[in-house]
Short mmCIF file of C-alpha atoms in Angstrom, two decimals:
data_model
loop_
_atom_site.label_atom_id
_atom_site.label_comp_id
_atom_site.label_asym_id
_atom_site.label_seq_id
_atom_site.Cartn_x
_atom_site.Cartn_y
_atom_site.Cartn_z
CA UNK Z 1359 95.61 133.83 137.86
CA UNK Z 1360 93.03 136.56 138.51
CA UNK Z 1361 89.55 136.43 137.02
CA UNK Z 1362 90.35 138.93 134.25
CA UNK Z 1363 93.40 137.01 133.05
CA UNK Z 1364 91.51 133.74 133.30
CA UNK Z 1365 88.76 135.13 131.05
CA UNK Z 1366 91.32 136.28 128.46
CA UNK Z 1367 93.02 132.88 128.49
CA UNK Z 1368 89.71 131.07 128.17
CA UNK Z 1369 88.71 133.31 125.25
CA UNK Z 1370 92.02 132.64 123.47
CA UNK Z 1371 91.60 128.88 123.91
CA UNK Z 1372 88.03 129.07 122.63
CA UNK Z 1373 89.18 130.98 119.54
CA UNK Z 1374 91.95 128.44 118.91
CA UNK Z 1375 89.52 125.55 119.23
CA UNK Z 1376 87.05 127.25 116.90
CA UNK Z 1377 89.73 127.73 114.22
CA UNK Z 1378 90.97 124.16 114.67
CA UNK Z 1379 87.45 122.78 114.39
CA UNK Z 1380 86.82 124.88 111.28
CA UNK Z 1381 89.88 123.48 109.52
CA UNK Z 1382 90.06 119.92 110.83
CA UNK Z 1383 88.69 117.60 108.18
CA UNK Z 1384 87.93 120.55 105.88
CA UNK Z 1385 90.36 121.03 103.00
CA UNK Z 1386 88.37 123.96 101.60
CA UNK Z 1387 88.83 125.85 104.88
CA UNK Z 1388 92.52 124.91 104.92
CA UNK Z 1389 92.96 126.30 101.40
CA UNK Z 1390 91.24 129.55 102.39
CA UNK Z 1391 93.33 129.91 105.56
CA UNK Z 1392 96.67 129.35 103.87
CA UNK Z 1393 95.53 131.47 100.86
CA UNK Z 1394 96.92 128.94 98.38
CA UNK Z 1395 95.57 126.01 96.41
CA UNK Z 1396 97.93 123.45 94.83
CA UNK Z 1397 96.67 121.97 91.55
CA UNK Z 1398 98.22 119.19 89.43
CA UNK Z 1399 97.81 119.22 85.64
CA UNK Z 1400 99.16 117.24 82.72
CA UNK Z 1401 99.52 120.06 80.19
CA UNK Z 1402 99.90 117.81 77.13
CA UNK Z 1403 96.30 117.15 76.14
CA UNK Z 1404 95.29 119.78 73.60
CA UNK Z 1405 92.84 121.50 73.64
CA UNK Z 1406 92.03 120.62 77.26
CA UNK Z 1407 95.38 121.78 78.62
CA UNK Z 1408 98.70 122.49 76.94
CA UNK Z 1409 101.65 124.86 77.15
CA UNK Z 1410 101.73 127.89 74.87
CA UNK Z 1411 104.34 130.65 75.15
CA UNK Z 1412 105.52 129.21 78.45
CA UNK Z 1413 102.11 129.19 80.12
CA UNK Z 1414 99.45 126.51 80.65
CA UNK Z 1415 96.38 127.25 78.56
CA UNK Z 1416 93.30 125.47 77.22
CA UNK Z 1417 89.71 124.62 78.06
CA UNK Z 1418 90.35 123.22 81.53
CA UNK Z 1419 92.61 126.15 82.39
CA UNK Z 1420 89.95 128.71 81.48
CA UNK Z 1421 87.34 126.76 83.43
CA UNK Z 1422 89.71 126.48 86.40
CA UNK Z 1423 90.12 130.26 86.56
CA UNK Z 1424 86.34 130.63 86.51
CA UNK Z 1425 86.05 128.17 89.40
CA UNK Z 1426 88.75 129.96 91.41
CA UNK Z 1427 86.92 133.27 91.10
CA UNK Z 1428 84.89 131.78 93.95
CA UNK Z 1429 88.03 131.77 96.14
CA UNK Z 1430 89.11 135.43 96.18
CA UNK Z 1431 92.50 135.97 97.74
CA UNK Z 1432 93.61 132.35 97.21
CA UNK Z 1433 96.80 131.99 95.17
CA UNK Z 1434 97.01 129.26 92.51
CA UNK Z 1435 100.10 127.03 92.51
CA UNK Z 1436 99.90 124.75 89.48
CA UNK Z 1437 102.22 121.83 88.80
CA UNK Z 1438 102.56 120.45 85.28
CA UNK Z 1439 103.35 116.74 85.67
CA UNK Z 1440 103.57 113.62 83.46
CA UNK Z 1441 100.29 111.72 83.51
CA UNK Z 1442 101.86 108.74 85.30
CA UNK Z 1443 102.51 110.88 88.38
CA UNK Z 1444 99.23 112.77 88.58
CA UNK Z 1445 96.81 110.44 90.38
CA UNK Z 1446 99.49 108.75 92.54
CA UNK Z 1447 100.65 112.20 93.61
CA UNK Z 1448 97.09 113.17 94.54
CA UNK Z 1449 96.70 110.01 96.61
CA UNK Z 1450 99.98 110.81 98.40
CA UNK Z 1451 98.72 114.29 99.33
CA UNK Z 1452 101.22 116.21 97.20
CA UNK Z 1453 98.52 118.58 95.94
CA UNK Z 1454 94.91 119.48 96.68
CA UNK Z 1455 93.13 118.68 93.40
CA UNK Z 1456 93.79 117.36 89.90
CA UNK Z 1457 92.56 119.67 87.16
CA UNK Z 1458 93.11 117.87 83.90
CA UNK Z 1459 90.84 115.80 81.65
CA UNK Z 1460 90.47 112.59 83.68
CA UNK Z 1461 88.15 109.93 82.25
CA UNK Z 1462 85.78 108.40 84.79
CA UNK Z 1463 86.49 104.66 85.06
CA UNK Z 1464 85.29 102.10 87.64
CA UNK Z 1465 88.73 101.74 89.29
CA UNK Z 1466 89.25 105.50 89.57
CA UNK Z 1467 85.72 106.05 90.81
CA UNK Z 1468 86.40 103.56 93.63
CA UNK Z 1469 89.59 105.32 94.73
CA UNK Z 1470 89.01 109.02 94.03
CA UNK Z 1471 86.30 111.66 94.28
CA UNK Z 1472 85.25 113.06 90.89
CA UNK Z 1473 83.65 116.42 90.32
CA UNK Z 1474 80.65 116.73 88.04
CA UNK Z 1475 81.68 116.29 84.36
CA UNK Z 1476 83.50 118.98 82.43
CA UNK Z 1477 83.36 117.40 78.95
CA UNK Z 1478 82.40 114.36 76.88
CA UNK Z 1479 84.98 111.54 76.91
CA UNK Z 1480 83.42 109.04 74.49
CA UNK Z 1481 86.26 107.24 72.68
CA UNK Z 1482 86.71 106.88 68.93
CA UNK Z 1483 89.55 106.07 66.54
CA UNK Z 1484 91.51 108.42 64.33
CA UNK Z 1485 93.26 107.13 61.19
CA UNK Z 1486 95.36 108.56 58.38
CA UNK Z 1487 93.10 110.47 56.02
CA UNK Z 1488 94.23 108.42 52.99
CA UNK Z 1489 93.62 105.01 54.63
CA UNK Z 1490 90.60 103.76 52.68
CA UNK Z 1491 90.84 100.30 54.23
CA UNK Z 1492 89.83 101.57 57.66
CA UNK Z 1493 86.26 102.62 56.99
CA UNK Z 1494 84.66 101.50 60.26
CA UNK Z 1495 85.80 100.55 63.75
CA UNK Z 1496 85.69 96.80 63.04
CA UNK Z 1497 88.35 97.28 60.35
CA UNK Z 1498 91.10 97.62 62.98
CA UNK Z 1499 91.29 93.82 63.02
CA UNK Z 1500 94.88 92.86 62.26
CA UNK Z 1501 96.07 96.44 62.67
CA UNK Z 1502 98.33 98.22 65.17
CA UNK Z 1503 96.50 100.77 67.28
CA UNK Z 1504 97.99 103.27 69.72
CA UNK Z 1505 96.78 104.91 72.93
CA UNK Z 1506 98.29 106.83 75.84
CA UNK Z 1507 99.42 104.62 78.69
CA UNK Z 1508 97.24 104.53 81.80
CA UNK Z 1509 94.30 106.38 80.25
CA UNK Z 1510 90.60 105.67 79.94
CA UNK Z 1511 91.10 105.73 76.16
CA UNK Z 1512 93.51 102.80 76.42
CA UNK Z 1513 91.00 101.01 78.62
CA UNK Z 1514 88.19 101.58 76.10
CA UNK Z 1515 90.40 100.23 73.28
CA UNK Z 1516 91.31 97.14 75.29
CA UNK Z 1517 87.67 96.57 76.18
CA UNK Z 1518 86.60 96.94 72.54
CA UNK Z 1519 89.27 94.48 71.40
CA UNK Z 1520 88.20 91.98 74.09
CA UNK Z 1521 84.56 92.31 73.02
CA UNK Z 1522 85.47 91.72 69.38
CA UNK Z 1523 87.36 88.56 70.34
CA UNK Z 1524 84.45 87.28 72.45
CA UNK Z 1525 82.16 87.68 69.44
CA UNK Z 1526 84.48 85.65 67.24
CA UNK Z 1527 85.88 88.60 65.29
CA UNK Z 1528 89.54 89.06 64.42
CA UNK Z 1529 91.41 91.13 67.01
CA UNK Z 1530 93.89 93.96 66.65
CA UNK Z 1531 97.40 92.87 65.84
CA UNK Z 1532 98.93 94.96 68.62
CA UNK Z 1533 98.07 97.79 71.02
CA UNK Z 1534 101.00 100.16 71.36
CA UNK Z 1535 101.13 102.36 74.47
CA UNK Z 1536 102.60 105.87 74.43
CA UNK Z 1537 103.74 108.27 77.16
CA UNK Z 1538 101.83 111.11 75.45
CA UNK Z 1539 99.08 111.13 72.86
CA UNK Z 1540 101.11 113.51 70.66
CA UNK Z 1541 103.70 110.76 70.23
CA UNK Z 1542 100.93 108.42 69.07
CA UNK Z 1543 99.67 110.99 66.56
CA UNK Z 1544 103.23 111.41 65.21
CA UNK Z 1545 103.59 107.65 64.69
CA UNK Z 1546 100.18 107.52 63.02
CA UNK Z 1547 101.04 110.31 60.60
CA UNK Z 1548 104.36 108.57 59.80
CA UNK Z 1549 102.62 105.24 59.08
CA UNK Z 1550 104.17 103.36 62.01
CA UNK Z 1551 100.73 102.54 63.45
CA UNK Z 1552 97.27 102.41 61.85
CA UNK Z 1553 95.01 104.25 64.32
CA UNK Z 1554 94.90 106.00 67.69
CA UNK Z 1555 92.16 105.68 70.31
CA UNK Z 1556 91.20 109.06 71.76
CA UNK Z 1557 88.16 111.00 72.92
CA UNK Z 1558 85.98 112.60 70.27
CA UNK Z 1559 86.40 115.91 72.10
CA UNK Z 1560 90.14 115.78 71.31
CA UNK Z 1561 89.84 114.28 67.85
CA UNK Z 1562 87.43 116.80 66.37
CA UNK Z 1563 89.78 119.80 66.77
CA UNK Z 1564 92.74 117.65 65.60
CA UNK Z 1565 90.97 116.63 62.40
CA UNK Z 1566 89.68 120.15 61.82
CA UNK Z 1567 93.20 121.60 61.93
CA UNK Z 1568 94.85 118.72 59.99
CA UNK Z 1569 92.18 117.35 57.62
CA UNK Z 1570 94.75 116.24 55.03
CA UNK Z 1571 96.50 114.05 57.63
CA UNK Z 1572 93.82 112.63 59.93
CA UNK Z 1573 90.22 111.40 59.79
CA UNK Z 1574 87.85 110.05 62.42
CA UNK Z 1575 86.64 106.45 62.15
CA UNK Z 1576 82.94 106.00 62.98
CA UNK Z 1577 81.15 104.74 64.95
CA UNK Z 1578 82.87 105.28 68.32
CA UNK Z 1579 84.39 102.27 70.09
CA UNK Z 1580 83.37 103.13 73.63
CA UNK Z 1581 80.18 103.80 75.58
CA UNK Z 1582 79.07 107.29 76.57
CA UNK Z 1583 81.69 108.58 78.99
CA UNK Z 1584 82.80 111.83 80.59
CA UNK Z 1585 85.86 113.74 81.75
CA UNK Z 1586 85.93 115.30 85.22
CA UNK Z 1587 88.40 116.68 87.75
CA UNK Z 1588 89.56 114.73 90.77
CA UNK Z 1589 90.08 115.05 94.51
CA UNK Z 1590 90.88 112.58 97.23
CA UNK Z 1591 88.04 110.36 98.43
CA UNK Z 1592 88.16 111.23 102.12
CA UNK Z 1593 86.26 113.38 104.58
CA UNK Z 1594 88.94 116.06 104.57
CA UNK Z 1595 88.71 116.62 100.79
CA UNK Z 1596 84.92 116.41 100.48
CA UNK Z 1597 84.37 120.14 101.03
CA UNK Z 1598 86.85 121.16 98.32
CA UNK Z 1599 85.52 118.63 95.79
CA UNK Z 1600 81.99 119.91 96.46
CA UNK Z 1601 83.12 123.51 95.99
CA UNK Z 1602 84.67 122.62 92.61
CA UNK Z 1603 81.58 120.64 91.57
CA UNK Z 1604 79.24 123.45 92.53
CA UNK Z 1605 81.24 126.02 90.53
CA UNK Z 1606 81.48 123.68 87.51
CA UNK Z 1607 77.73 123.05 87.67
CA UNK Z 1608 77.18 126.80 87.83
CA UNK Z 1609 79.32 127.29 84.71
CA UNK Z 1610 77.31 124.53 83.02
CA UNK Z 1611 73.99 126.18 83.90
CA UNK Z 1612 74.85 129.82 83.17
CA UNK Z 1613 76.38 129.23 79.72
CA UNK Z 1614 80.04 129.77 80.64
CA UNK Z 1615 80.94 126.13 79.97
CA UNK Z 1616 79.25 126.23 76.56
CA UNK Z 1617 81.13 129.43 75.73
CA UNK Z 1618 84.48 127.81 76.59
CA UNK Z 1619 83.64 124.62 74.69
CA UNK Z 1620 82.91 126.58 71.52
CA UNK Z 1621 86.12 128.57 72.04
CA UNK Z 1622 88.37 125.52 72.42
CA UNK Z 1623 86.58 122.68 70.59
CA UNK Z 1624 84.47 124.53 68.05
CA UNK Z 1625 81.22 122.96 69.26
CA UNK Z 1626 79.21 122.60 72.48
CA UNK Z 1627 79.00 119.25 74.26
CA UNK Z 1628 76.17 118.99 76.79
CA UNK Z 1629 77.20 117.16 79.96
CA UNK Z 1630 75.28 116.33 83.16
CA UNK Z 1631 75.28 118.83 86.04
CA UNK Z 1632 75.41 116.00 88.57
CA UNK Z 1633 77.97 113.29 89.35
CA UNK Z 1634 77.94 110.39 86.88
CA UNK Z 1635 79.04 106.81 87.38
CA UNK Z 1636 81.67 105.07 85.29
CA UNK Z 1637 80.40 103.28 82.15
CA UNK Z 1638 79.02 99.96 83.33
CA UNK Z 1639 80.13 98.00 80.29
CA UNK Z 1640 83.79 98.84 80.89
CA UNK Z 1641 83.87 96.69 84.03
#
């Protein structure tokens, strides 16, 4: 090989190595290079994300499109999945990020990388509007209460029930788990259960639109908690999770998040602009 050809070959190798080094262990760079990001969503959690006229819409969806404005030229591929398959699918590498309202819990925080919060996730109970016997949270003793399976709301309900028992109070009669929260609301409205545990952020719009059917029970049953989006907890994913966190924090600081909260929930809910730990008293 003459000197000129050797120089060309060396330059090509150097370029290849530079590209490889830029993408190895850097999911953000990989997303930019392939010009596609794959997002998983459970579009059954109104008003965070739901399907309307064949398209995913809601608070998280609007915020997602704001975040992705920072990745011009990158195509969004979004998969609407049942909640039970969302986090396991992320762990298996089937998609790049989870963009849905995921409550921060100790177990999840150990296994996954959360972005900064996108909304308040403090848990309360909703009852039938005409149920005068359920005036406060403690009144669920002897009642049947529903929650969506595998959620932080179910965890908060179980923790509350355990705490009541430890203090010598009567416990709930039964905790019924549902595949979707809409199924729980339907059973509540029909009188098949007495209450549903859900975040205040979800319950306020529900009660506002159906005040003759539902009412919120106060006080809340869980500690202060937050929803966030999720990536894998590994070196490869760190760059993409940071990108999402930085864009969410920007939306929080410049008023975009507040604008979207008022649009979808009817009220603003201040949340931290930094990562938050799981509620300690849910351990």
